[in-house]
mmCIF file of C-alpha atoms in Angstrom:
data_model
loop_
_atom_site.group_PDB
_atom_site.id
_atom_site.type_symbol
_atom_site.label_atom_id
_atom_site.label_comp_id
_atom_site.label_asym_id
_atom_site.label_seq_id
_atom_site.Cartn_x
_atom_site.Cartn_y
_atom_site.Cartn_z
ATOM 1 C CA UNK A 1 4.614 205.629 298.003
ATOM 2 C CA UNK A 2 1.261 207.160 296.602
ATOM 3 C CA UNK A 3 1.878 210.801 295.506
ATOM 4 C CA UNK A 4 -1.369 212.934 293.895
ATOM 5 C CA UNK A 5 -0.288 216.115 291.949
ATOM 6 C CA UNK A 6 -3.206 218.786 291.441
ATOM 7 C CA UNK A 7 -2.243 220.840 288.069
ATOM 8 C CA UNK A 8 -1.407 218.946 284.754
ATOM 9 C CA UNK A 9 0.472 222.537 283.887
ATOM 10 C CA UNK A 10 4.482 222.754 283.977
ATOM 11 C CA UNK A 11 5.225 222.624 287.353
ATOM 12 C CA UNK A 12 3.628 220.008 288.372
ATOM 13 C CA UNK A 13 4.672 217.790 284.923
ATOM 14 C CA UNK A 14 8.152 218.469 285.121
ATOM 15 C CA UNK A 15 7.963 216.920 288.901
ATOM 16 C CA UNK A 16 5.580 213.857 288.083
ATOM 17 C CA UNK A 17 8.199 213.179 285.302
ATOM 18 C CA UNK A 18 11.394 213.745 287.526
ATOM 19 C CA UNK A 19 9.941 211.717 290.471
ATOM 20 C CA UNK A 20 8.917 209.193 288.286
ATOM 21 C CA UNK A 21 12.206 208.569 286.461
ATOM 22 C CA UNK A 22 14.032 208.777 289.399
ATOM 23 C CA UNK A 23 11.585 206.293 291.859
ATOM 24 C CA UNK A 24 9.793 203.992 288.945
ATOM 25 C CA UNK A 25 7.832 202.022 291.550
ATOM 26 C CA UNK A 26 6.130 204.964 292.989
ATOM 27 C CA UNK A 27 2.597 205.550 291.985
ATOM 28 C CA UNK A 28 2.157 209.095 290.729
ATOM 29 C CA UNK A 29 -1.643 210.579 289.930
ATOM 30 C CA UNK A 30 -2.297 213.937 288.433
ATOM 31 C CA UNK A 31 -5.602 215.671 288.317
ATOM 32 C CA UNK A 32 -6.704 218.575 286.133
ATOM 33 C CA UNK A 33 -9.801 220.807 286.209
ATOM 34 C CA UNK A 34 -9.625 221.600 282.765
ATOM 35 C CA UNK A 35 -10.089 219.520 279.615
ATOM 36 C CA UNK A 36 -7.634 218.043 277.407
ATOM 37 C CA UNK A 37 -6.931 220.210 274.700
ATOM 38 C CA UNK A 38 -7.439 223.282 276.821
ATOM 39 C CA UNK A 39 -4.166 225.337 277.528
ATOM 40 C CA UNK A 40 -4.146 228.832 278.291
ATOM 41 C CA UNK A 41 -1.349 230.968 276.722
ATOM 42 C CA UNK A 42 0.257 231.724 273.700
ATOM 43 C CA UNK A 43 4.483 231.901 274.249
ATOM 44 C CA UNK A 44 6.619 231.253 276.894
ATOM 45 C CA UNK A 45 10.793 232.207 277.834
ATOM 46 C CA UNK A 46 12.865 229.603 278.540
ATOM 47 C CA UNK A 47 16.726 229.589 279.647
ATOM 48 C CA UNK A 48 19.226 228.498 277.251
ATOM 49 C CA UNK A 49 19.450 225.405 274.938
ATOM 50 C CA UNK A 50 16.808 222.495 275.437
ATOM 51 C CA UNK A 51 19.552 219.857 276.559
ATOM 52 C CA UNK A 52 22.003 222.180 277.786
ATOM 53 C CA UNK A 53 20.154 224.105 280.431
ATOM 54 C CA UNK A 54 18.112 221.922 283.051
ATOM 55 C CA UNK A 55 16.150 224.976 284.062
ATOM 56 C CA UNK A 56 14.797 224.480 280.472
ATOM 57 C CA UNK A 57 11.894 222.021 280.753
ATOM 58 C CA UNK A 58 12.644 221.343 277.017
ATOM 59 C CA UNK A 59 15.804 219.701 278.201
ATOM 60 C CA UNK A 60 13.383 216.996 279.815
ATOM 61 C CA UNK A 61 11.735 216.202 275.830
ATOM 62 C CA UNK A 62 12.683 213.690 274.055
ATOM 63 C CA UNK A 63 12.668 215.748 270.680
ATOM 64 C CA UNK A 64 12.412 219.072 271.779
ATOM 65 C CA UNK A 65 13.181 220.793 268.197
ATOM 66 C CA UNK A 66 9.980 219.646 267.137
ATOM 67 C CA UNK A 67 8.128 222.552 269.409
ATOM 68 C CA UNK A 68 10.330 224.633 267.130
ATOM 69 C CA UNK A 69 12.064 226.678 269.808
ATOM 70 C CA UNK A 70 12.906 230.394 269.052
ATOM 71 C CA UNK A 71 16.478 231.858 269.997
ATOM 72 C CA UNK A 72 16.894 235.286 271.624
ATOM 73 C CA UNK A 73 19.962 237.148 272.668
ATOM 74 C CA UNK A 74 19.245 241.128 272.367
ATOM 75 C CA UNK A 75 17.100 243.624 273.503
ATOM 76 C CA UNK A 76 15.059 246.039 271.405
ATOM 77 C CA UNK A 77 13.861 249.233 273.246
ATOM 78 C CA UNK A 78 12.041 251.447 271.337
ATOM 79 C CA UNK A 79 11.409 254.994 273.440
ATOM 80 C CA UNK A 80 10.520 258.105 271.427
ATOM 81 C CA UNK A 81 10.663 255.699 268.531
ATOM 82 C CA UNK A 82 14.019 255.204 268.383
ATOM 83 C CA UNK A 83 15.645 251.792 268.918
ATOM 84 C CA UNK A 84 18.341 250.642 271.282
ATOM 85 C CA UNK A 85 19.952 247.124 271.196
ATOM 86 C CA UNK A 86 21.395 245.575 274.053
ATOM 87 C CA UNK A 87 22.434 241.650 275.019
ATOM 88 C CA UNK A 88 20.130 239.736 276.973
ATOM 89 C CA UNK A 89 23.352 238.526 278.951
ATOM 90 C CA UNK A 90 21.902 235.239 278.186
ATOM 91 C CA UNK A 91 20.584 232.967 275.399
ATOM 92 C CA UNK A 92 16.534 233.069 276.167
ATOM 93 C CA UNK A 93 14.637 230.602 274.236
ATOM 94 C CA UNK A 94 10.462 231.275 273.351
ATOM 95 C CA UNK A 95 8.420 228.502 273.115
ATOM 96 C CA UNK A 96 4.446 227.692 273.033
ATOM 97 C CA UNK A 97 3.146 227.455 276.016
ATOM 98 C CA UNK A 98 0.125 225.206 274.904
ATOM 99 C CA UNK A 99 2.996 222.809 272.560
ATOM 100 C CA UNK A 100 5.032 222.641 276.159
ATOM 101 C CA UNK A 101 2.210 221.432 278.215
ATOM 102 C CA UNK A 102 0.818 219.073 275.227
ATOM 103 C CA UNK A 103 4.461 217.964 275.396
ATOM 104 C CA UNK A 104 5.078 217.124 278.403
ATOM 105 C CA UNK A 105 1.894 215.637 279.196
ATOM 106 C CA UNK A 106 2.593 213.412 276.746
ATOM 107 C CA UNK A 107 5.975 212.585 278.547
ATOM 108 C CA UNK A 108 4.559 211.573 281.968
ATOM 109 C CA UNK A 109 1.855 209.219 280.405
ATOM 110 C CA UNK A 110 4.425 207.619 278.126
ATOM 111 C CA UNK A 111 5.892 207.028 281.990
ATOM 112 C CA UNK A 112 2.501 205.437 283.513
ATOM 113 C CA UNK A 113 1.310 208.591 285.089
ATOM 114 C CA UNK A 114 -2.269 208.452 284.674
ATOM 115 C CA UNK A 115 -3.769 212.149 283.857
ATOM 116 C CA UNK A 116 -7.622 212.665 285.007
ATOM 117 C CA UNK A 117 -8.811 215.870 283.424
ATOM 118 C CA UNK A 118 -12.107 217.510 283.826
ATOM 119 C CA UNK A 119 -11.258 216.896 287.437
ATOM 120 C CA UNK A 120 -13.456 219.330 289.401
ATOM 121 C CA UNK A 121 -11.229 222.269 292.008
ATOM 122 C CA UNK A 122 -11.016 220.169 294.946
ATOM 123 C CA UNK A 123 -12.219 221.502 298.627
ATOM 124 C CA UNK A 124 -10.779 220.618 301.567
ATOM 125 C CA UNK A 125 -13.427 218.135 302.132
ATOM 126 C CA UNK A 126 -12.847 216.304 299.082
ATOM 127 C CA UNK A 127 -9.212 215.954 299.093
ATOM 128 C CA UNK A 128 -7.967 212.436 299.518
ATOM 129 C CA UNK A 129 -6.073 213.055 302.226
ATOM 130 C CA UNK A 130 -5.898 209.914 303.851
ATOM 131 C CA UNK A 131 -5.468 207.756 300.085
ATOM 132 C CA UNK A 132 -1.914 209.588 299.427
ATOM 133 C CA UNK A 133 1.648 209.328 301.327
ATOM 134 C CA UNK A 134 2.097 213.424 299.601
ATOM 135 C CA UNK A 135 0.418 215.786 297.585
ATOM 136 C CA UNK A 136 1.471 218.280 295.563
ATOM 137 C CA UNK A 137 -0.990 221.649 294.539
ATOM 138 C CA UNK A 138 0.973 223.066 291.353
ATOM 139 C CA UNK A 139 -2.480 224.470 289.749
ATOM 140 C CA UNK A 140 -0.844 227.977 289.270
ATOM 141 C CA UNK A 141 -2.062 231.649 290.261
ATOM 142 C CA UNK A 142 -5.932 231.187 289.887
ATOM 143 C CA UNK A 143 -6.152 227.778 292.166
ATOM 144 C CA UNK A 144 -9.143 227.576 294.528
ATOM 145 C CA UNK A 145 -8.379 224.877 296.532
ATOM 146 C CA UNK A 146 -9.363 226.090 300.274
ATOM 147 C CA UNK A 147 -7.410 223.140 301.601
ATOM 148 C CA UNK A 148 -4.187 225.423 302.696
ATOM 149 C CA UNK A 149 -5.684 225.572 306.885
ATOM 150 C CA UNK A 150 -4.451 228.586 308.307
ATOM 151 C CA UNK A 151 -0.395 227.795 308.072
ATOM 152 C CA UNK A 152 -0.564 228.132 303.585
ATOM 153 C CA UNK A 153 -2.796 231.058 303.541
ATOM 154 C CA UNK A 154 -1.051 233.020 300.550
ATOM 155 C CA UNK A 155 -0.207 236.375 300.911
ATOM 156 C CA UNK A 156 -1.624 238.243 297.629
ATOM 157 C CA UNK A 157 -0.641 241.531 296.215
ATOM 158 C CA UNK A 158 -2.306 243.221 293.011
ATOM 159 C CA UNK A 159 0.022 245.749 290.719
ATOM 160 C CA UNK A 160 -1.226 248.866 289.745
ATOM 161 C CA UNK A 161 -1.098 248.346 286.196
ATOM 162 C CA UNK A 162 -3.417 246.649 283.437
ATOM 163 C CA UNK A 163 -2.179 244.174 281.105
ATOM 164 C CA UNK A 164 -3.624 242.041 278.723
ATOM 165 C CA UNK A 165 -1.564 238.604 276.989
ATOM 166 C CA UNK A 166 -1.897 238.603 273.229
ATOM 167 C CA UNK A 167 -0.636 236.703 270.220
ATOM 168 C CA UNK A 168 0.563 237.893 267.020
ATOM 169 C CA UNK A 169 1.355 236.303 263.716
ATOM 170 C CA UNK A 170 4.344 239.519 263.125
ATOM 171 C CA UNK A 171 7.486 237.828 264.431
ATOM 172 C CA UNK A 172 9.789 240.144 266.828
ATOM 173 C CA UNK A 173 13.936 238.300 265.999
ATOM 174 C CA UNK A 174 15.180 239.931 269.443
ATOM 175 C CA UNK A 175 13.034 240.857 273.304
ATOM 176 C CA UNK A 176 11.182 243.780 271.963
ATOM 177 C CA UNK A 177 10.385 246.375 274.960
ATOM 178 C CA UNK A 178 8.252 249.144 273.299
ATOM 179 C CA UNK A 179 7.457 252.355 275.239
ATOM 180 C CA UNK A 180 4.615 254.192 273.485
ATOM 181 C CA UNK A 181 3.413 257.349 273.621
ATOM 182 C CA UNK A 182 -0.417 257.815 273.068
ATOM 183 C CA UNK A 183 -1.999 261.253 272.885
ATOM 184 C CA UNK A 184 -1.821 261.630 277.056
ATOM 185 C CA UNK A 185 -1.924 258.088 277.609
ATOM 186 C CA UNK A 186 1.532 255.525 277.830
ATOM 187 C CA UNK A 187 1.576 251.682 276.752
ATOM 188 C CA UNK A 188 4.195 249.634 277.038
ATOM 189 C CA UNK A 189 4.921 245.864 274.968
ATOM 190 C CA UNK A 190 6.579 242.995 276.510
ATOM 191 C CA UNK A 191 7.005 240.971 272.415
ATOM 192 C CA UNK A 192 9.194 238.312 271.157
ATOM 193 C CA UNK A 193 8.446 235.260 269.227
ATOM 194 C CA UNK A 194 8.208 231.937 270.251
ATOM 195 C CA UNK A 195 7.222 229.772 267.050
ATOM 196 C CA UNK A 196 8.000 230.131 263.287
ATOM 197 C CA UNK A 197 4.763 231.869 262.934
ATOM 198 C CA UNK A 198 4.112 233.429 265.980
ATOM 199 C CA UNK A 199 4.697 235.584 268.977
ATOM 200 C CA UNK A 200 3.862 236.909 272.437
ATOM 201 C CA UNK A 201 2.201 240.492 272.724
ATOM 202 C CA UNK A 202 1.851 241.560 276.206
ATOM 203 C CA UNK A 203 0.923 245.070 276.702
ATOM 204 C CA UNK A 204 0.559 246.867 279.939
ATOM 205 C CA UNK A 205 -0.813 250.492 281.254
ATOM 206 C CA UNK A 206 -1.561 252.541 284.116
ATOM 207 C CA UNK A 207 -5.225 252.387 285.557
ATOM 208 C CA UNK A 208 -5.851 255.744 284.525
ATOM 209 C CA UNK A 209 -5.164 255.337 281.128
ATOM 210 C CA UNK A 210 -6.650 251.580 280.398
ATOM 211 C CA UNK A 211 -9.779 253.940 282.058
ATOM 212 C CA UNK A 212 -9.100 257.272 279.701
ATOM 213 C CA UNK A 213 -8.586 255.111 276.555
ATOM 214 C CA UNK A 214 -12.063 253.390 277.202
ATOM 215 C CA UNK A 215 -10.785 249.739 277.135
ATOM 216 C CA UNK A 216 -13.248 248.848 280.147
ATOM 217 C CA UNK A 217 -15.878 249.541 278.038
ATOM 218 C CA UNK A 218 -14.353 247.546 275.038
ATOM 219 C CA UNK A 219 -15.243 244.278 273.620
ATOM 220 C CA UNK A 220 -12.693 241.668 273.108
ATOM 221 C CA UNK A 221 -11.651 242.388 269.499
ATOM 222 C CA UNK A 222 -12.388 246.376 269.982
ATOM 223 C CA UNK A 223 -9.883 246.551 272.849
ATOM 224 C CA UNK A 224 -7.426 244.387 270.267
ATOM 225 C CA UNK A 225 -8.085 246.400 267.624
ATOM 226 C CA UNK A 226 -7.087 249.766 269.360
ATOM 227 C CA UNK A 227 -4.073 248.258 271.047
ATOM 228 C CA UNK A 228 -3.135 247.095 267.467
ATOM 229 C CA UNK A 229 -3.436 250.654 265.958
ATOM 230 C CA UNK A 230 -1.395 252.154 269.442
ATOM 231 C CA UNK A 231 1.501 249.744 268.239
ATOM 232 C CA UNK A 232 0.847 250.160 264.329
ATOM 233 C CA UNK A 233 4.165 250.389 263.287
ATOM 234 C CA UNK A 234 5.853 247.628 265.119
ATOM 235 C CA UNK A 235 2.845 245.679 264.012
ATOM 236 C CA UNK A 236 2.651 246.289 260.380
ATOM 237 C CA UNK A 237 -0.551 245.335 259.616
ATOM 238 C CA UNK A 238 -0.903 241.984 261.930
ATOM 239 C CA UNK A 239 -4.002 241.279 263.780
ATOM 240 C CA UNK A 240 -3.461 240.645 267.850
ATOM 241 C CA UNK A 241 -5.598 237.377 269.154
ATOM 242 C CA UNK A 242 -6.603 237.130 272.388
ATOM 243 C CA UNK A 243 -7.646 233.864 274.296
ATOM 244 C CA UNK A 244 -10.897 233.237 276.527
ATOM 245 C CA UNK A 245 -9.700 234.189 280.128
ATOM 246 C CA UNK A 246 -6.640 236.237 279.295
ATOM 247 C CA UNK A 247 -8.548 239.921 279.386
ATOM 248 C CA UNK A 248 -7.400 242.919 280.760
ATOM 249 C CA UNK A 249 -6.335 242.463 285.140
ATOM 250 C CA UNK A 250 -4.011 243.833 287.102
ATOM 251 C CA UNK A 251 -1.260 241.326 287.698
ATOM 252 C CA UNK A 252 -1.007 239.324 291.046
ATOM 253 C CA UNK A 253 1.516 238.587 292.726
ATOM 254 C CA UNK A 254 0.786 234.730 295.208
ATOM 255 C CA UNK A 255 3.330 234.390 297.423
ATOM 256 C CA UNK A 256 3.999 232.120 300.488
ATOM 257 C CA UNK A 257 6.237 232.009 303.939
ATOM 258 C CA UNK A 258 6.664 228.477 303.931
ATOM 259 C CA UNK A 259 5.952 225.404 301.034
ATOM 260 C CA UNK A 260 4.519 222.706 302.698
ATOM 261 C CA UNK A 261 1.949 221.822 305.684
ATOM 262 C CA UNK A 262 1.317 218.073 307.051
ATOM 263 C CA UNK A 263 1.689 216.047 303.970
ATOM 264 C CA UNK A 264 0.730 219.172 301.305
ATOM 265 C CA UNK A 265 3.257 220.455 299.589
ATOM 266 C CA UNK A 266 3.684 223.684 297.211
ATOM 267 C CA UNK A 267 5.193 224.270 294.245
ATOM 268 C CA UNK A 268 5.277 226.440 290.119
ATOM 269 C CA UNK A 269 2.961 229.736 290.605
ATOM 270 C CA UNK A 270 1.099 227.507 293.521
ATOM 271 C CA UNK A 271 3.999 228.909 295.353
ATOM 272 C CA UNK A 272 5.092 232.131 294.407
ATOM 273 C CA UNK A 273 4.097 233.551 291.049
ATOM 274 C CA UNK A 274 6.356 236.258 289.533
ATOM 275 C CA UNK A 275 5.796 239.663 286.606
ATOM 276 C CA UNK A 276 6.085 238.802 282.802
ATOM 277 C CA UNK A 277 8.984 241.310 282.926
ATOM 278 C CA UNK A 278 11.196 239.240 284.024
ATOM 279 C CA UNK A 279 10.093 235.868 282.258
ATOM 280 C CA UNK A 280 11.355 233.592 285.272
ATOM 281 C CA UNK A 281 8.215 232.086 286.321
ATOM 282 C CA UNK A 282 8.154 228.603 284.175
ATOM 283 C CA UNK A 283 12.221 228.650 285.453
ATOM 284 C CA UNK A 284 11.653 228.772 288.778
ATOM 285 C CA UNK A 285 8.608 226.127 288.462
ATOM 286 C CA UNK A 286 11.336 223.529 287.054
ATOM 287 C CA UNK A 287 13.923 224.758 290.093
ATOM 288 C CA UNK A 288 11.666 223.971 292.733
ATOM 289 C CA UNK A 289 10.118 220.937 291.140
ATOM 290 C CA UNK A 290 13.552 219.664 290.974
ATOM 291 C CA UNK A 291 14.587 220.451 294.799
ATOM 292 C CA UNK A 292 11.369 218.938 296.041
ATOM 293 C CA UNK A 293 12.155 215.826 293.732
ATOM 294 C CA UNK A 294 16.053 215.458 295.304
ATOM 295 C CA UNK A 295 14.415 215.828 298.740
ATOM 296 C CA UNK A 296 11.488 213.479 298.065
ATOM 297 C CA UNK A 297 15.041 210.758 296.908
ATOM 298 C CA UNK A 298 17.492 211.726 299.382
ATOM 299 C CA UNK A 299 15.642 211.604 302.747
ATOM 300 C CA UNK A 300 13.968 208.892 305.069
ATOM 301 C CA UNK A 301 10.336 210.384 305.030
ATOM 302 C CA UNK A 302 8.122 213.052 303.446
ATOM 303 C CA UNK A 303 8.313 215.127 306.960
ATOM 304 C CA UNK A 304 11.809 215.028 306.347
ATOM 305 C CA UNK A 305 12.226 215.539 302.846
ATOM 306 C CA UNK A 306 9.695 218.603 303.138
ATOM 307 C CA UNK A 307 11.677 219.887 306.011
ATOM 308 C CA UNK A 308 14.732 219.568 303.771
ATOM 309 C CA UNK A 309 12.731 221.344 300.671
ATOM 310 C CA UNK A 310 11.346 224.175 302.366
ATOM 311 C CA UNK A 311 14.973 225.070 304.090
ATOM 312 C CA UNK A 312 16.216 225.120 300.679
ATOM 313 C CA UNK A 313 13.426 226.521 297.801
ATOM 314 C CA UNK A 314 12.062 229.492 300.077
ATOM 315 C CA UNK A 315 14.949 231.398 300.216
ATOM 316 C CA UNK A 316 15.580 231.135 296.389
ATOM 317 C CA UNK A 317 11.755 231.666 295.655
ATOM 318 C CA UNK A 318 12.242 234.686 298.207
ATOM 319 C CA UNK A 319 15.016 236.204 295.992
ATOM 320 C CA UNK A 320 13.036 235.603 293.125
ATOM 321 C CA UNK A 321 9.848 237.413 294.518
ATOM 322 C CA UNK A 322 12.186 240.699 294.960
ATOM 323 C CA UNK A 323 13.511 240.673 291.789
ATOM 324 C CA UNK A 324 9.449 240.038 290.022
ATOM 325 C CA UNK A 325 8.503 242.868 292.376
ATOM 326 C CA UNK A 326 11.535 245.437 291.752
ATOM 327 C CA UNK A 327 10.904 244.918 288.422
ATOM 328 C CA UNK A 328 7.322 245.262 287.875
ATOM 329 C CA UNK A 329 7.169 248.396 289.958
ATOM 330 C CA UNK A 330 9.949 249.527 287.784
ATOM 331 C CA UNK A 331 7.609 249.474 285.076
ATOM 332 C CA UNK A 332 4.524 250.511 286.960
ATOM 333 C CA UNK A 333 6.220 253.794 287.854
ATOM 334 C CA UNK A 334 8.053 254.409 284.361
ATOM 335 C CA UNK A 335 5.173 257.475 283.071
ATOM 336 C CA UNK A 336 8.004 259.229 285.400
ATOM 337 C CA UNK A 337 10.710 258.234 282.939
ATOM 338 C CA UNK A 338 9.280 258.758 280.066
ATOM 339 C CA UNK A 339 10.742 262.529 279.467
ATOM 340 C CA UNK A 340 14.072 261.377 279.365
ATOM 341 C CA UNK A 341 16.077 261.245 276.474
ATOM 342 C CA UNK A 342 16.421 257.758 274.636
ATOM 343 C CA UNK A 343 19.898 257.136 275.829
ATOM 344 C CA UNK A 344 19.114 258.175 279.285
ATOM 345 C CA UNK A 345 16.024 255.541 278.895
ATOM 346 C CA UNK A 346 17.932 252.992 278.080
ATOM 347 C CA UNK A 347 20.632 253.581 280.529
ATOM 348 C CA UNK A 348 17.769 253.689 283.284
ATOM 349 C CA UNK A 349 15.904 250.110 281.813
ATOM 350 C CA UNK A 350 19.834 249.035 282.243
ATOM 351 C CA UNK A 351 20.221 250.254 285.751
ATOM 352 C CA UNK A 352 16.994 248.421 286.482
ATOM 353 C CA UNK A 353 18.464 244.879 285.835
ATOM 354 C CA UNK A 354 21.571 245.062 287.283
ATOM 355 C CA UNK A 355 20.231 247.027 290.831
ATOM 356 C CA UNK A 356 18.309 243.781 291.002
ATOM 357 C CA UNK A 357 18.956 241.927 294.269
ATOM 358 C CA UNK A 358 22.279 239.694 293.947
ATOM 359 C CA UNK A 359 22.320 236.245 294.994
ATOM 360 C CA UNK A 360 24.194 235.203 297.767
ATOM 361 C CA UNK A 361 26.968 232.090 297.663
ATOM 362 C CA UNK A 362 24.548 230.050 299.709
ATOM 363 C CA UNK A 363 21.651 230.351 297.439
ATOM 364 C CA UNK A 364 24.005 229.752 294.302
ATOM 365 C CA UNK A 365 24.427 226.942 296.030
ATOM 366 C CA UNK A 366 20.866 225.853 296.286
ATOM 367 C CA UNK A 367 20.504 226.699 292.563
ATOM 368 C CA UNK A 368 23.410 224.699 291.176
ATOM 369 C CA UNK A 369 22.215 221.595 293.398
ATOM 370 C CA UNK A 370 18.358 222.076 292.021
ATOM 371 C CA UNK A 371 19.988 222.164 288.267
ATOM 372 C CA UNK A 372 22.550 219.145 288.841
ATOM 373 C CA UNK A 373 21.328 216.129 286.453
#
């Protein structure tokens, strides 16, 4: 069995690794259009302990600790600047993104996976179809691989708000959600840390003010600079670093009706991508990477196994893609909140997560199988 993986990012690791532990004599390729040391990123939210929670892709490390992993278990909503705590509901562990993919990169060559970066975007001309029994596109969002035919055309949808992914050396201890008031204009931060030294500073904002405030017009370290003096006091002083290819967009949502045509199969932000609010997208890359390894073990053929894949990671991925979307608009919409007291802001942020769509027994099901080691 000859299987070719397109992405060397988390997806597509965690199921070269999986496959490969659990079928040895299979030959596993990856290909990856960018260089070695090049990662995009700065931190990422994880479930739970590495070890203890197999949605974790930490839990798949051999020595996990030394990425450092960060612990969070509250909420801190600032509104009007005051503060509000509230419990996660679940332990949420931050991590770098780059140190994860360096990581477990590491992992699958240590298995014999052989890694070709610098591996141009392949067309539909150029992929090997005929040289491999599967393959497996899990190069996220941006890919631009035209080989999807007619029956994987994504369906794409663009929010209405700007946001930009920063870094920060000022550490945020819990999920910091910052709603700030800016002359006429409102920004919002998604921050928490996810190294000793570091965290993750995502801000967001409505068209019309990313326009109002200028940022547009904005170089690089202007636009950080403002958003730095917007959030002064949470920052105290600390620079925010951007990356090359992480400027201001609106976010996009990729989403599919089915995960697999012919022999081409699916999977990590490939898939279905999901908002930054709710931090599930690296999750639900490991969840489906793990369903289409089971099927890929448990069934007499790929058309079989994909059969069995698809019946069982589109309906969670289709859960998933309501809860990204309720969310984000959620945020998109909340200039309409914004006069409420900071109790009654809270109590609406609050509302928000638990009117999110429930999961039904069936797809609990799914889950727990995806998750059993």
């Amino acid at each position: 069995m000859k299987v070719l993986v397109i992405g060397a990012g988390p997806a597509g690791l965690v199921f070269s690794s999986q496959l490969k532990q659990a079928k040895p004599q299979w030959h596993i390729d990856i290909v990856e259009k960018n260089d070695r040391e090049e990662v995009t990123g700065w931190g990422v939210v994880l479930p739970g302990k590495p070890g203890q929670h197999p949605a974790n892709p930490l839990s798949y490390l051999d020595a996990p600790e030394k990425l450092r992993p960060q612990f969070l278990e509250e909420f801190k909503l600032v509104h009007h600047n005051e503060p509000f705590l509230m419990s996660t509901g679940v332990l949420l562990c931050g991590v770098e993104r780059r140190g994860l993919v360096q990581a477990l990169r590491a992992k699958c060559v240590s298995q014999g996976i052989d890694i070709r970066y610098e591996s141009p975007l392949l067309t539909g001309e150029e992929l090997p179809v005929a040289d491999y029994d599967l393959i497996v596109l899990s190069n996220g969002v941006n890919h631009k691989v035209s080989y999807f035919e007619e029956a994987l055309a994504p369906q794409v949808e663009y929010g209405s708000n700007k946001y930009i992914w920063y870094g920060t050396s000022q550490r945020f201890n819990q999920m910091n959600l910052v709603f700030r008031t800016h002359g006429k204009d409102i920004f919002v931060a998604h921050a928490y840390k996810y190294s000793d030294e570091m965290s993750t500073f995502v801000v967001e904002c409505s068209e019309e003010t990313y326009r109002r405030a200028r940022l547009d017009e904005m170089s690089e370290r202007q636009s950080a600079d403002y958003i730095a003096e917007v959030f002064r006091h949470e920052l105290d002083g600390h620079r925010l670093e951007g990356q090359p290819g992480l400027g201001w967009r609106n976010f996009m949502t990729l989403s599919h009706d089915k995960t697999y045509h012919g022999k081409l199969a699916l999977i990590g932000d490939a898939l279905q991508s999901g908002h930054f609010s709710i931090g599930h997208g690296t999750t639900m890359a490991v969840v489906v990477a793990q369903l289409l390894v089971k099927a890929l073990c448990s069934e007499a053929n790929v058309g079989a196994a994909l059969a069995s894949f698809d019946a069982r990671a589109m309906p969670l991925v289709e859960l998933f893609r309501a809860h990204a979307n309720n969310s984000r608009q959620w945020f998109e919409t909340v200039d309409e909140r914004m006069h409420l007291s900071s109790q009654e802001f809270a109590q609406s942020f609050d509302a928000r997560r638990k009117s999110l769509p429930s999961m039904p027994e069936a797809l609990a099901r799914d889950l727990r199988y995806a998750l059993e080691r």
